[in-house]
PDB file of C-alpha atoms (C1' of nucleotides) in Angstrom:
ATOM      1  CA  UNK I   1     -15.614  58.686  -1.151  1.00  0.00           C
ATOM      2  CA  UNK I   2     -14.247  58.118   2.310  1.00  0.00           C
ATOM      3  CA  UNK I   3     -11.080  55.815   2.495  1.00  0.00           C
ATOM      4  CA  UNK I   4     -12.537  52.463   3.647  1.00  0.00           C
ATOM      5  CA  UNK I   5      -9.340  50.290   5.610  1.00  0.00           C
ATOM      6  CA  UNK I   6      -9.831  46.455   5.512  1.00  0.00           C
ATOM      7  CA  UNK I   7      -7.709  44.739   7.313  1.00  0.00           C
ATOM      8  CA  UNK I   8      -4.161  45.474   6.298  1.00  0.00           C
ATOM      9  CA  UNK I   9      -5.641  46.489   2.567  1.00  0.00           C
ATOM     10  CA  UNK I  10      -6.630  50.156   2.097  1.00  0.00           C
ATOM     11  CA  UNK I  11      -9.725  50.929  -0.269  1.00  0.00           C
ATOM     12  CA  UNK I  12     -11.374  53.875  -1.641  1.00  0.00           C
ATOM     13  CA  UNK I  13      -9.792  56.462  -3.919  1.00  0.00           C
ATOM     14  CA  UNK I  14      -6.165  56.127  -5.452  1.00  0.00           C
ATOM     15  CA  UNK I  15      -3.701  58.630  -4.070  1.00  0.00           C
ATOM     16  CA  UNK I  16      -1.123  60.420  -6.664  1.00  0.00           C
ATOM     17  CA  UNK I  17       1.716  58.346  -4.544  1.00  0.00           C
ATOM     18  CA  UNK I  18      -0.046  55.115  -5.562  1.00  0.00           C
ATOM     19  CA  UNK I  19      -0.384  55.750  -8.994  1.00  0.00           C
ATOM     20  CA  UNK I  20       3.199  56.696  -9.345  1.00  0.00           C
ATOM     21  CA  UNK I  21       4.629  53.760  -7.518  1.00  0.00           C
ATOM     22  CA  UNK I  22       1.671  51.208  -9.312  1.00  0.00           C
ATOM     23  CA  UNK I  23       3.410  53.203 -12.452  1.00  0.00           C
ATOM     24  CA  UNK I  24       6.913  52.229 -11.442  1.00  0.00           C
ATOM     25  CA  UNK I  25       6.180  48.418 -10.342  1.00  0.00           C
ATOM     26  CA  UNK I  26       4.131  48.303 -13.501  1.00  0.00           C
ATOM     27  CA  UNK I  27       6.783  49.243 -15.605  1.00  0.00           C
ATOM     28  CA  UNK I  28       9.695  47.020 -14.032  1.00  0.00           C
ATOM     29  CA  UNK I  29       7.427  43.856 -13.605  1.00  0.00           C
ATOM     30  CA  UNK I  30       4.861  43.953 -16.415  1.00  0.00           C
ATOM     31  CA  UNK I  31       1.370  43.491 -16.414  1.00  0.00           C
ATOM     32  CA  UNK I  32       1.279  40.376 -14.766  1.00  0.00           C
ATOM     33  CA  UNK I  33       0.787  38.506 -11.244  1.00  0.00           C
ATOM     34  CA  UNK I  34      -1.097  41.548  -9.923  1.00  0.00           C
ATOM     35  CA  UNK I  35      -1.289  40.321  -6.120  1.00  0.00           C
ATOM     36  CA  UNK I  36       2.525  39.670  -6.121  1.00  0.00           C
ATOM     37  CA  UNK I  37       2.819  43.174  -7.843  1.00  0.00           C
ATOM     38  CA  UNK I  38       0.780  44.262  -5.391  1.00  0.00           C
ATOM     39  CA  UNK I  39       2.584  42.807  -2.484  1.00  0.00           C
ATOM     40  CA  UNK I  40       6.123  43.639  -4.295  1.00  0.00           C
ATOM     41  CA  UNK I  41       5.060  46.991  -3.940  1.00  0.00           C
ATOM     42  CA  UNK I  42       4.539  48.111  -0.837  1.00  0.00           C
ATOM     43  CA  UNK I  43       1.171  49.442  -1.676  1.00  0.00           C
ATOM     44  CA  UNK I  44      -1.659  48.227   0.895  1.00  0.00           C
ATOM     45  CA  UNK I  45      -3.693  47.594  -1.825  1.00  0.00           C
ATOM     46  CA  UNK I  46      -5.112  44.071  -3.262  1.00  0.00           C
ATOM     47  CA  UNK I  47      -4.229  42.826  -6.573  1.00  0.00           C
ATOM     48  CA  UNK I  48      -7.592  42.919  -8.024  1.00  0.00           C
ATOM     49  CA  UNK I  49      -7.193  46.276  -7.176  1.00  0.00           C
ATOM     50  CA  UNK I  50      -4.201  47.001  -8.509  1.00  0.00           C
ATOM     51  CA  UNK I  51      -5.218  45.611 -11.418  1.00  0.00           C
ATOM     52  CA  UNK I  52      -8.180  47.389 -11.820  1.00  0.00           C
ATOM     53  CA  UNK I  53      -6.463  51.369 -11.165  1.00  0.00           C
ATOM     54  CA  UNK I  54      -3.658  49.864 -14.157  1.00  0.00           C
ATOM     55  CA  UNK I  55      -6.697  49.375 -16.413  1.00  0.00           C
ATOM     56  CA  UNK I  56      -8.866  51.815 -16.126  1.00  0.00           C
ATOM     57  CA  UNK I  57      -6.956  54.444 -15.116  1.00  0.00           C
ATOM     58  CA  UNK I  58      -3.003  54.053 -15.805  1.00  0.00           C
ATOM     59  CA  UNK I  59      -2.459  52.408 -18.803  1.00  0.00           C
ATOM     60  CA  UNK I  60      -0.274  53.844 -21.304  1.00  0.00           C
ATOM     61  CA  UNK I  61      -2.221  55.349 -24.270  1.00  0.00           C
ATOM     62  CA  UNK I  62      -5.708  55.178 -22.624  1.00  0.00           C
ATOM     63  CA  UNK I  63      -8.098  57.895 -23.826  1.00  0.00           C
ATOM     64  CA  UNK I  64      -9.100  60.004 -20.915  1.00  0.00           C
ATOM     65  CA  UNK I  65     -11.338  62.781 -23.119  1.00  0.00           C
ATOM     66  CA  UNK I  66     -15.160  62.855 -24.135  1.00  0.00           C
ATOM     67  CA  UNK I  67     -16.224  59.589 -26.149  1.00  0.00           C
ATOM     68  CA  UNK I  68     -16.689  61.356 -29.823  1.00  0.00           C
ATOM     69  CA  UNK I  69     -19.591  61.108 -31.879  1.00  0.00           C
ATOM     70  CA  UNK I  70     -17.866  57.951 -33.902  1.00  0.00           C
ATOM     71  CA  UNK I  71     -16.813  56.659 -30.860  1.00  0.00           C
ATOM     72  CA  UNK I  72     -20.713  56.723 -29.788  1.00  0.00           C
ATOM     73  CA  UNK I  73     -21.988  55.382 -32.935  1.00  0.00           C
ATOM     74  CA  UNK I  74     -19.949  52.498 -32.628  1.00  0.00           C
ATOM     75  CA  UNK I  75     -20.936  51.861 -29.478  1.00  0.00           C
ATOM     76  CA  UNK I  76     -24.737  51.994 -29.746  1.00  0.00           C
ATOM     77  CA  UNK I  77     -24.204  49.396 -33.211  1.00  0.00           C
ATOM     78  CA  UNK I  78     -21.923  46.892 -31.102  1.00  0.00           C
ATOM     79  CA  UNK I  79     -24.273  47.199 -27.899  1.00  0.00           C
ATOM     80  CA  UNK I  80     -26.821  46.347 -30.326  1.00  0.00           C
ATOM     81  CA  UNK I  81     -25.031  43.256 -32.128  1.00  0.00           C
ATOM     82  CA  UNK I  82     -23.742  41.810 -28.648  1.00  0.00           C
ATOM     83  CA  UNK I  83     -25.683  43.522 -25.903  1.00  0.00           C
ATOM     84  CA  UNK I  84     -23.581  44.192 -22.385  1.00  0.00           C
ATOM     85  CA  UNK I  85     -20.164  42.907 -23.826  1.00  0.00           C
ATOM     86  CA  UNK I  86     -18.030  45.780 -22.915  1.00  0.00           C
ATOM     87  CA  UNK I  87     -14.767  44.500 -22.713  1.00  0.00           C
ATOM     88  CA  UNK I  88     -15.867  42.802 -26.086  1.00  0.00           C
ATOM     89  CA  UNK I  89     -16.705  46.422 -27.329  1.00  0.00           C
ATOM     90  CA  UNK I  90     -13.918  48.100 -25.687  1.00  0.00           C
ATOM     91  CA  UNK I  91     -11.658  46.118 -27.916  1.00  0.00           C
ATOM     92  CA  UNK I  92     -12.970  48.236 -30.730  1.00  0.00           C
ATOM     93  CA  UNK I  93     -12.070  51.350 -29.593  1.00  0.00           C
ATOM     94  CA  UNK I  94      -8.689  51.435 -28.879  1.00  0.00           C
ATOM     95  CA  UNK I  95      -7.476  53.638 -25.578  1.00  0.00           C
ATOM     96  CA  UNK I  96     -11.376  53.259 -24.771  1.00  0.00           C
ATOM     97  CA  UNK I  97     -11.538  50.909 -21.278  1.00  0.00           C
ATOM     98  CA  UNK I  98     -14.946  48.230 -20.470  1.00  0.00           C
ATOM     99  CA  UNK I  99     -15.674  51.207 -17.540  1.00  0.00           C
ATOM    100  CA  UNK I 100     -15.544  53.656 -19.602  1.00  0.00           C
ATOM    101  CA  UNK I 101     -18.002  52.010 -22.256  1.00  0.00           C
ATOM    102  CA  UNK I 102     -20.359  50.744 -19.643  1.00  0.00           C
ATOM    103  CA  UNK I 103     -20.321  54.265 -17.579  1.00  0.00           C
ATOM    104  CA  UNK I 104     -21.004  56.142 -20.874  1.00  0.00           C
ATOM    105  CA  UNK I 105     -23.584  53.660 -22.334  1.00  0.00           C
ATOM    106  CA  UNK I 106     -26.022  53.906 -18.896  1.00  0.00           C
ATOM    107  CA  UNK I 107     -25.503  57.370 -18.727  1.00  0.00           C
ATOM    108  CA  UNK I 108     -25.378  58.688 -22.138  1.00  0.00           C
ATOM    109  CA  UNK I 109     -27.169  55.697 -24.232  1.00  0.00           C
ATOM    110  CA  UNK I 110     -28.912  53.857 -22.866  1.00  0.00           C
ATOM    111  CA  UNK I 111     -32.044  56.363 -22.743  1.00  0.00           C
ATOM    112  CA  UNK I 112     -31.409  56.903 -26.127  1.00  0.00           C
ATOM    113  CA  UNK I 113     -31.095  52.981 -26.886  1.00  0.00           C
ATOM    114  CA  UNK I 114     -34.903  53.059 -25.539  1.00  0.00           C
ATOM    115  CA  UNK I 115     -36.100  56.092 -27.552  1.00  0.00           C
ATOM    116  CA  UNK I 116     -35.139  54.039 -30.466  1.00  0.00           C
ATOM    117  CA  UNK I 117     -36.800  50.492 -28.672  1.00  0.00           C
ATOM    118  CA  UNK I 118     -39.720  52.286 -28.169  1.00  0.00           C
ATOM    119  CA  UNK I 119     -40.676  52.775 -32.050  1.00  0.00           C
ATOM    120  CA  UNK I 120     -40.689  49.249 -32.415  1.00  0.00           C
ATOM    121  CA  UNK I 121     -44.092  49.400 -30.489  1.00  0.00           C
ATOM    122  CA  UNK I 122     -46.833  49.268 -32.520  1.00  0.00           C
ATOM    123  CA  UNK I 123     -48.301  51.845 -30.984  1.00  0.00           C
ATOM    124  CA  UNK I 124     -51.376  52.549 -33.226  1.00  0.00           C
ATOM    125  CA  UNK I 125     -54.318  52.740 -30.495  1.00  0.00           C
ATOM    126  CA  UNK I 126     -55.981  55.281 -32.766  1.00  0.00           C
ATOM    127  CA  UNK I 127     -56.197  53.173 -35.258  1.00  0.00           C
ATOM    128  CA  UNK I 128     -57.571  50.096 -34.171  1.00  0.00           C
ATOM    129  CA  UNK I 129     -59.015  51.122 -30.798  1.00  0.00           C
ATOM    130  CA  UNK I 130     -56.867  48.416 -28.849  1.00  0.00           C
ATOM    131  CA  UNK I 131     -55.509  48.733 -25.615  1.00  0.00           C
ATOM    132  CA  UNK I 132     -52.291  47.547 -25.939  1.00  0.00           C
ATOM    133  CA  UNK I 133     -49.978  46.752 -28.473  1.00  0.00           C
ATOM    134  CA  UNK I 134     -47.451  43.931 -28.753  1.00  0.00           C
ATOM    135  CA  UNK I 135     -44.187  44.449 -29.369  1.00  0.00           C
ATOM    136  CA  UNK I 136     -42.633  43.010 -31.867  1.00  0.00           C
ATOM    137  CA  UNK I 137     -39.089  43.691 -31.379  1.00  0.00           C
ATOM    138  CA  UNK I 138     -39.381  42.888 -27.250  1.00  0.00           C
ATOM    139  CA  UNK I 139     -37.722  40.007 -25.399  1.00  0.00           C
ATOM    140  CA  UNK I 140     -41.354  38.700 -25.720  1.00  0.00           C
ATOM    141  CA  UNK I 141     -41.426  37.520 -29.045  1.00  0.00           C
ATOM    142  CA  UNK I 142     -44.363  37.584 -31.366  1.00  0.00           C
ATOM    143  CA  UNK I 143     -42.946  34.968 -34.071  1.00  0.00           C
ATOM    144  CA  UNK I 144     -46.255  35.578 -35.941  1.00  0.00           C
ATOM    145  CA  UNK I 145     -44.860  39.085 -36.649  1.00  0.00           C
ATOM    146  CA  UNK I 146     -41.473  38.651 -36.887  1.00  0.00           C
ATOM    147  CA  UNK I 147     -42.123  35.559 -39.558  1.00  0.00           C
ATOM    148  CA  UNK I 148     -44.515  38.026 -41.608  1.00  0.00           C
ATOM    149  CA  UNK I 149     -41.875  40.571 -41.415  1.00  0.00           C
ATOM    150  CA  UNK I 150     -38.635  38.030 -42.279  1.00  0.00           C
ATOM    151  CA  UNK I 151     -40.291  36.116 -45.203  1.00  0.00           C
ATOM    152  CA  UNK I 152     -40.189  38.190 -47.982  1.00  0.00           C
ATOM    153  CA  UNK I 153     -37.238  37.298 -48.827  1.00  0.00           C
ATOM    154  CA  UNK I 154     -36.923  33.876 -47.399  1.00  0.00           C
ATOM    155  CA  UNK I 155     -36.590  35.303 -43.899  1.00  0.00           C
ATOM    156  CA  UNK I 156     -33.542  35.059 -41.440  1.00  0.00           C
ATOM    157  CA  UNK I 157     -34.774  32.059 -40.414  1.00  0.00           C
ATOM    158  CA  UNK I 158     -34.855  29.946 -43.616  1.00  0.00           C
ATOM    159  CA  UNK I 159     -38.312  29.524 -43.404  1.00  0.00           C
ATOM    160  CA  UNK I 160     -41.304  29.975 -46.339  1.00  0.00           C
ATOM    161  CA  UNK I 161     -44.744  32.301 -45.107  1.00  0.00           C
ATOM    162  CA  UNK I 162     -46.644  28.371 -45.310  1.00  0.00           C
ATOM    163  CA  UNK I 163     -44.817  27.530 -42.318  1.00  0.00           C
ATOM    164  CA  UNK I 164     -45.900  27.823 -39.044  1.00  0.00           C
ATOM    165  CA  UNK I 165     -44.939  30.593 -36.403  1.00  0.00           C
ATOM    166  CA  UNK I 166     -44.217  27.759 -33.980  1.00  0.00           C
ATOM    167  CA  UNK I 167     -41.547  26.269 -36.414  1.00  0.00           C
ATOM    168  CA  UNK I 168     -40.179  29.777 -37.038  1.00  0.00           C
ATOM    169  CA  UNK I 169     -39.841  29.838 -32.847  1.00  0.00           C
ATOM    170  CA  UNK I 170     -38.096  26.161 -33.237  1.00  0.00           C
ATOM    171  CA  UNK I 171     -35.591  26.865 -35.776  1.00  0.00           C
ATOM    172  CA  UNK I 172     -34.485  30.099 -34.173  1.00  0.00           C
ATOM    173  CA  UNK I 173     -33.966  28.080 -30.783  1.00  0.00           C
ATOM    174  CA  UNK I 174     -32.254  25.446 -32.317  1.00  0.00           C
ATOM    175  CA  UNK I 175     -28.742  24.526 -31.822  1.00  0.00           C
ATOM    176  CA  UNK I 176     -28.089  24.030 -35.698  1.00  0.00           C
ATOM    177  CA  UNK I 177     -30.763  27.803 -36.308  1.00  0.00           C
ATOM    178  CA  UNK I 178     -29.545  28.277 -39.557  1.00  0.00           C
ATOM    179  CA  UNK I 179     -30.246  32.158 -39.151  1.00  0.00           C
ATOM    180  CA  UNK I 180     -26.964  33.234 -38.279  1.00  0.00           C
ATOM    181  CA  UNK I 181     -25.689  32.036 -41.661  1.00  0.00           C
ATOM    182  CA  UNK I 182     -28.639  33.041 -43.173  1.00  0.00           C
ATOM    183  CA  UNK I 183     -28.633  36.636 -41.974  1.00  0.00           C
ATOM    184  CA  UNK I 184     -25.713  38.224 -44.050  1.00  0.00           C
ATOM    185  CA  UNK I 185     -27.656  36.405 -47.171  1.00  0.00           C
ATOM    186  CA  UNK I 186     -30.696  38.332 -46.387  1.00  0.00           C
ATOM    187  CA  UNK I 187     -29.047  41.418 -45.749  1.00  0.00           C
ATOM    188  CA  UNK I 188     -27.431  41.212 -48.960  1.00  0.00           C
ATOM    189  CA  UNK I 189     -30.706  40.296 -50.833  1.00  0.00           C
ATOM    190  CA  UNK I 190     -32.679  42.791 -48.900  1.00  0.00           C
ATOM    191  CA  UNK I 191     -30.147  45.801 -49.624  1.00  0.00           C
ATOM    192  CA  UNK I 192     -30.611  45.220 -53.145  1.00  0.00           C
ATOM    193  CA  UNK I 193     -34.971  44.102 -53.431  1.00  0.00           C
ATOM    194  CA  UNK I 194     -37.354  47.029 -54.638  1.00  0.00           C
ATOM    195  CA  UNK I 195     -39.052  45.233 -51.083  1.00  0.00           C
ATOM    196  CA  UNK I 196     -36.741  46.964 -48.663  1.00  0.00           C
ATOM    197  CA  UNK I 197     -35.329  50.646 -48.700  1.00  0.00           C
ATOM    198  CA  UNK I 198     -31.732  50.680 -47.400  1.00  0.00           C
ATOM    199  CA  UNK I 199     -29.423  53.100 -45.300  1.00  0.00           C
ATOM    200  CA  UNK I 200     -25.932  53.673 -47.033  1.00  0.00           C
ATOM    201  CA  UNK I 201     -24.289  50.667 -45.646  1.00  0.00           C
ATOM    202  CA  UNK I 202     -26.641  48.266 -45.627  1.00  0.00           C
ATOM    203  CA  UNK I 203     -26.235  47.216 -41.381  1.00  0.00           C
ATOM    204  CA  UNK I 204     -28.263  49.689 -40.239  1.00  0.00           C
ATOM    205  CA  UNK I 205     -31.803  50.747 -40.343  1.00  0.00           C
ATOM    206  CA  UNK I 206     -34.452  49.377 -43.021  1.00  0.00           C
ATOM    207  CA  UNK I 207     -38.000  50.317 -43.689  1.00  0.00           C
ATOM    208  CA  UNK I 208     -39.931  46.697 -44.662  1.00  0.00           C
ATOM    209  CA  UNK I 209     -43.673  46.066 -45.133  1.00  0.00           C
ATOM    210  CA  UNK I 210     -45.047  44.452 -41.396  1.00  0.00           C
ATOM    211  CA  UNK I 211     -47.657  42.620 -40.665  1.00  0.00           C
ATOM    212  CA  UNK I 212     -48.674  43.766 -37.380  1.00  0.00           C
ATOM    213  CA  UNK I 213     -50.625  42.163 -34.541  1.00  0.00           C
ATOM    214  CA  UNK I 214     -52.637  44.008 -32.274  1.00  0.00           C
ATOM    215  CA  UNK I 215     -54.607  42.323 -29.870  1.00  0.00           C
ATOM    216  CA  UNK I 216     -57.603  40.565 -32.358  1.00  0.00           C
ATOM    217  CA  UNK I 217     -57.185  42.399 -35.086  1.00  0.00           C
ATOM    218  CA  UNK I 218     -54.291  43.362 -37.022  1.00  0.00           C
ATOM    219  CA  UNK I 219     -52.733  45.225 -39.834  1.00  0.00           C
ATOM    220  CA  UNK I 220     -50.166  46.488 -42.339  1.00  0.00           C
ATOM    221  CA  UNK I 221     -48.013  48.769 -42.433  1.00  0.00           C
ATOM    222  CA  UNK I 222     -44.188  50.017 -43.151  1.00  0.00           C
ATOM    223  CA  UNK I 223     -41.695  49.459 -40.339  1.00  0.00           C
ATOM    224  CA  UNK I 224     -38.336  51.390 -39.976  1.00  0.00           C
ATOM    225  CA  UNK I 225     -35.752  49.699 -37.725  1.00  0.00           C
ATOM    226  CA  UNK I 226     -32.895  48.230 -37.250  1.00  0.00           C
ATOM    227  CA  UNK I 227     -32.464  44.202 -38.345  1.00  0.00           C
ATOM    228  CA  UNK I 228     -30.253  43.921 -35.486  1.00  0.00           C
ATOM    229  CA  UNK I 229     -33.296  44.868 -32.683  1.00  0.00           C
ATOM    230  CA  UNK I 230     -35.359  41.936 -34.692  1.00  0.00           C
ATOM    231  CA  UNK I 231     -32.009  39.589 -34.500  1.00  0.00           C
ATOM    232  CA  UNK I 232     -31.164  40.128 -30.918  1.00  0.00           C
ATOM    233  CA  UNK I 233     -33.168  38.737 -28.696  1.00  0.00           C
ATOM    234  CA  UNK I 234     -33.764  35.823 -30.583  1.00  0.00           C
ATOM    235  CA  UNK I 235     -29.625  35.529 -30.455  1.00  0.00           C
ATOM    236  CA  UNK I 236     -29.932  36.350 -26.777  1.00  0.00           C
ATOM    237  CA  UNK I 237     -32.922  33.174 -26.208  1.00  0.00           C
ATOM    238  CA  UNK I 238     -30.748  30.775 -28.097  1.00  0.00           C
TER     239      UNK I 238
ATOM    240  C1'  DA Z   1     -28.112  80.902  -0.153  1.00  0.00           C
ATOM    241  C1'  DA Z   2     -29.755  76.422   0.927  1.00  0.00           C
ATOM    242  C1'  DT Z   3     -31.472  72.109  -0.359  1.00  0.00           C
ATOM    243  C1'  DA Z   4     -32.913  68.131  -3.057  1.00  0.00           C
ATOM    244  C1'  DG Z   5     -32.482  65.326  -6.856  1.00  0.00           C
ATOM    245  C1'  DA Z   6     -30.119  63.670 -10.933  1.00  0.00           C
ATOM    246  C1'  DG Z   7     -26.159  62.397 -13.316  1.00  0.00           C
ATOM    247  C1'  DC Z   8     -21.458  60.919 -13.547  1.00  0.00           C
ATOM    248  C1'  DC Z   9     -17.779  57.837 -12.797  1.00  0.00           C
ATOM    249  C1'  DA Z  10     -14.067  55.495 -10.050  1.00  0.00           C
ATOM    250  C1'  DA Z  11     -13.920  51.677  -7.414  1.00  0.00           C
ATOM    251  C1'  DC Z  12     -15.693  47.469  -5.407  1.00  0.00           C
ATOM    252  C1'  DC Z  13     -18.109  42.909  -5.410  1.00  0.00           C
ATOM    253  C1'  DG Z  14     -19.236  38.449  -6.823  1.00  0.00           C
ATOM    254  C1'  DC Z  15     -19.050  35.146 -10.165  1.00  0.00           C
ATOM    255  C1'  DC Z  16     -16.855  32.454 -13.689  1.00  0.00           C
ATOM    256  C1'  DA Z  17     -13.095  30.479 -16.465  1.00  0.00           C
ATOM    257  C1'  DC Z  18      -8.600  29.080 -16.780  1.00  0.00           C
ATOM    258  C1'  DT Z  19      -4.346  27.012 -15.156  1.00  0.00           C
ATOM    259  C1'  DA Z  20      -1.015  24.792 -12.380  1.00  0.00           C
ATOM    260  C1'  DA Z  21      -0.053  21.736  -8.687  1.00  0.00           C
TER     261       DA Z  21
ATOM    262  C1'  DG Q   1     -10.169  14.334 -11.275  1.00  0.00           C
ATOM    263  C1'  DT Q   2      -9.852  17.802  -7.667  1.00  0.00           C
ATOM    264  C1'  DT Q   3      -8.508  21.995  -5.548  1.00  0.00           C
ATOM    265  C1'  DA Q   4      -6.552  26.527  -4.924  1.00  0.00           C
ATOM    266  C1'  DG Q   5      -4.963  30.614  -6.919  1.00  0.00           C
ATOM    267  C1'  DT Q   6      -5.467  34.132 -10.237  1.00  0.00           C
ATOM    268  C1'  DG Q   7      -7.283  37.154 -13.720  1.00  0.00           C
ATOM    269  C1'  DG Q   8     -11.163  38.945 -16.266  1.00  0.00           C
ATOM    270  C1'  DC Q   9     -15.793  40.395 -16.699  1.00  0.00           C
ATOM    271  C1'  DG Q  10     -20.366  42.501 -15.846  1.00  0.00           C
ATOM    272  C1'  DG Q  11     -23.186  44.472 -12.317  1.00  0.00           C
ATOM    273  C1'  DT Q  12     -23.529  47.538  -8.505  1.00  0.00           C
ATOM    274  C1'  DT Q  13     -22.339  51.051  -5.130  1.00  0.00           C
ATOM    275  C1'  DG Q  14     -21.549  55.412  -3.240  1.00  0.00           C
ATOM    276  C1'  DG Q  15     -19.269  59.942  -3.146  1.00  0.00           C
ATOM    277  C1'  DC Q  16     -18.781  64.064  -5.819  1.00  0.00           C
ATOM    278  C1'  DT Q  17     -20.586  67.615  -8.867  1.00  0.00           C
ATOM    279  C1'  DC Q  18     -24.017  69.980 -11.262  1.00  0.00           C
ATOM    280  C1'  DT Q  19     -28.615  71.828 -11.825  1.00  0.00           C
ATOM    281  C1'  DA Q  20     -33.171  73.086 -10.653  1.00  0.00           C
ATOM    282  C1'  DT Q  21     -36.188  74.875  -7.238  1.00  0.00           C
TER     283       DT Q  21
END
DNA sequence: AATAGAGCCAACCGCCACTAA
DNA sequence: GTTAGTGGCGGTTGGCTCTAT
């Protein structure tokens, strides 16, 4: 990466100088009023800047080594509760920066995030001769599905199997959705049902009868997948 | 050995929220 | 209430390294 000048500001890659006198600065002024830092110290660098090498790069007790396997796991389960919140997930992984989290997850994960998306397609062509099949657990949401899914035990969305996929769609859009309350009571109720079969700590993958849509016709069948890739883009459209 | 393509990751950019004047 | 300054965040870029051909 060639050094890029602007103006009186130099860019590009940090040179073992700068680090030790960003170090220095750091240390006697704090983590704090990074363009007066940045000024303060002689460095031709911005504060943003500044800020940004401390961070990522600097900063006492950071974890500069492979993510780990629980380090991963963690990852993929937050990205899937709150989607692109790194500094959000970074928080939970102490010495672990935002960069770090976001580099790994695009390189590493997010692939694998897919793989595990893509059984979620009803992919069952052979079965029923269709097309295409709709997914249920898309950005695209087939209500009919997810409320045939959700209402065995009440559903996430409070709702009963009389009502109607378009109040299913209106309750989860809501400002007062009761779901979010709801969901932690149908975790709980599901863990424990004959109805669904359970992982060993109940937040993480769960194998429910579906009712599945496919084009005209449709089906049923047994579904394994996570409640949070049903939950989150419904969270995401609210 | 040379080259192309893919993957990785540090750094930058632009936007937004917050705060002080 | 408005404006300017600042910090924080997520998305993107681009150079380096590795791997396959």
């Amino acid at each position: 990466m060639a050094n890029r000048d602007v103006g009186n500001l130099r860019r590009g890659p940090w040179l073992e100088e700068e680090d030790e006198i960003l170090t220095t600065i750091v240390g006697a002024l704090g983590e704090k009023h990074w363009d007066a830092l940045a000024k303060q110290s002689g460095l031709r660098r911005s504060g943003k800047s500044c800020r940004l090498r401390w961070m990522n790069y600097l900063r006492p007790n950071l974890k500069h080594g492979e993510i780990t396997q629980e380090e991963e796991a963690i990852i993929l389960d937050l990205h899937k509760q709150w989607g692109s919140k790194w500094s959000k997930i970074a928080k939970k992984l102490p010495g672990r920066t935002d960069n770090q989290i976001k580099n790994y997850w695009r390189s590493h994960l997010k692939k694998k995030s897919e793989a595990q998306e893509a059984e979620c397609f009803e992919v069952t062509k052979s079965n029923t001769n269709q097309d295409s099949a709709i997914p249920l657990c898309e950005g695209s949401l087939d209500y009919t599905g997810i409320e045939s899914c959700m209402s065995g035990n009440g559903g996430i969305f409070g709702i009963s199997s009389s009502e109607t996929p378009e109040m299913c769609s209106m309750y989860a859009l809501g400002n007062d959705s009761p779901y979010e309350s709801r969901i932690s009571e149908w975790i709980s109720s599901c863990c424990w049902s004959n109805e669904v079969k359970h992982d060993e700590d109940c937040m993480g993958t769960y194998t429910y009868p579906c009712f599945c849509q496919l084009g005209s016709s449709s089906h049923e069948e047994s579904k394994t997948h996570s409640v949070w890739d049903l939950w989150n883009p419904i969270w995401e459209m609210s």
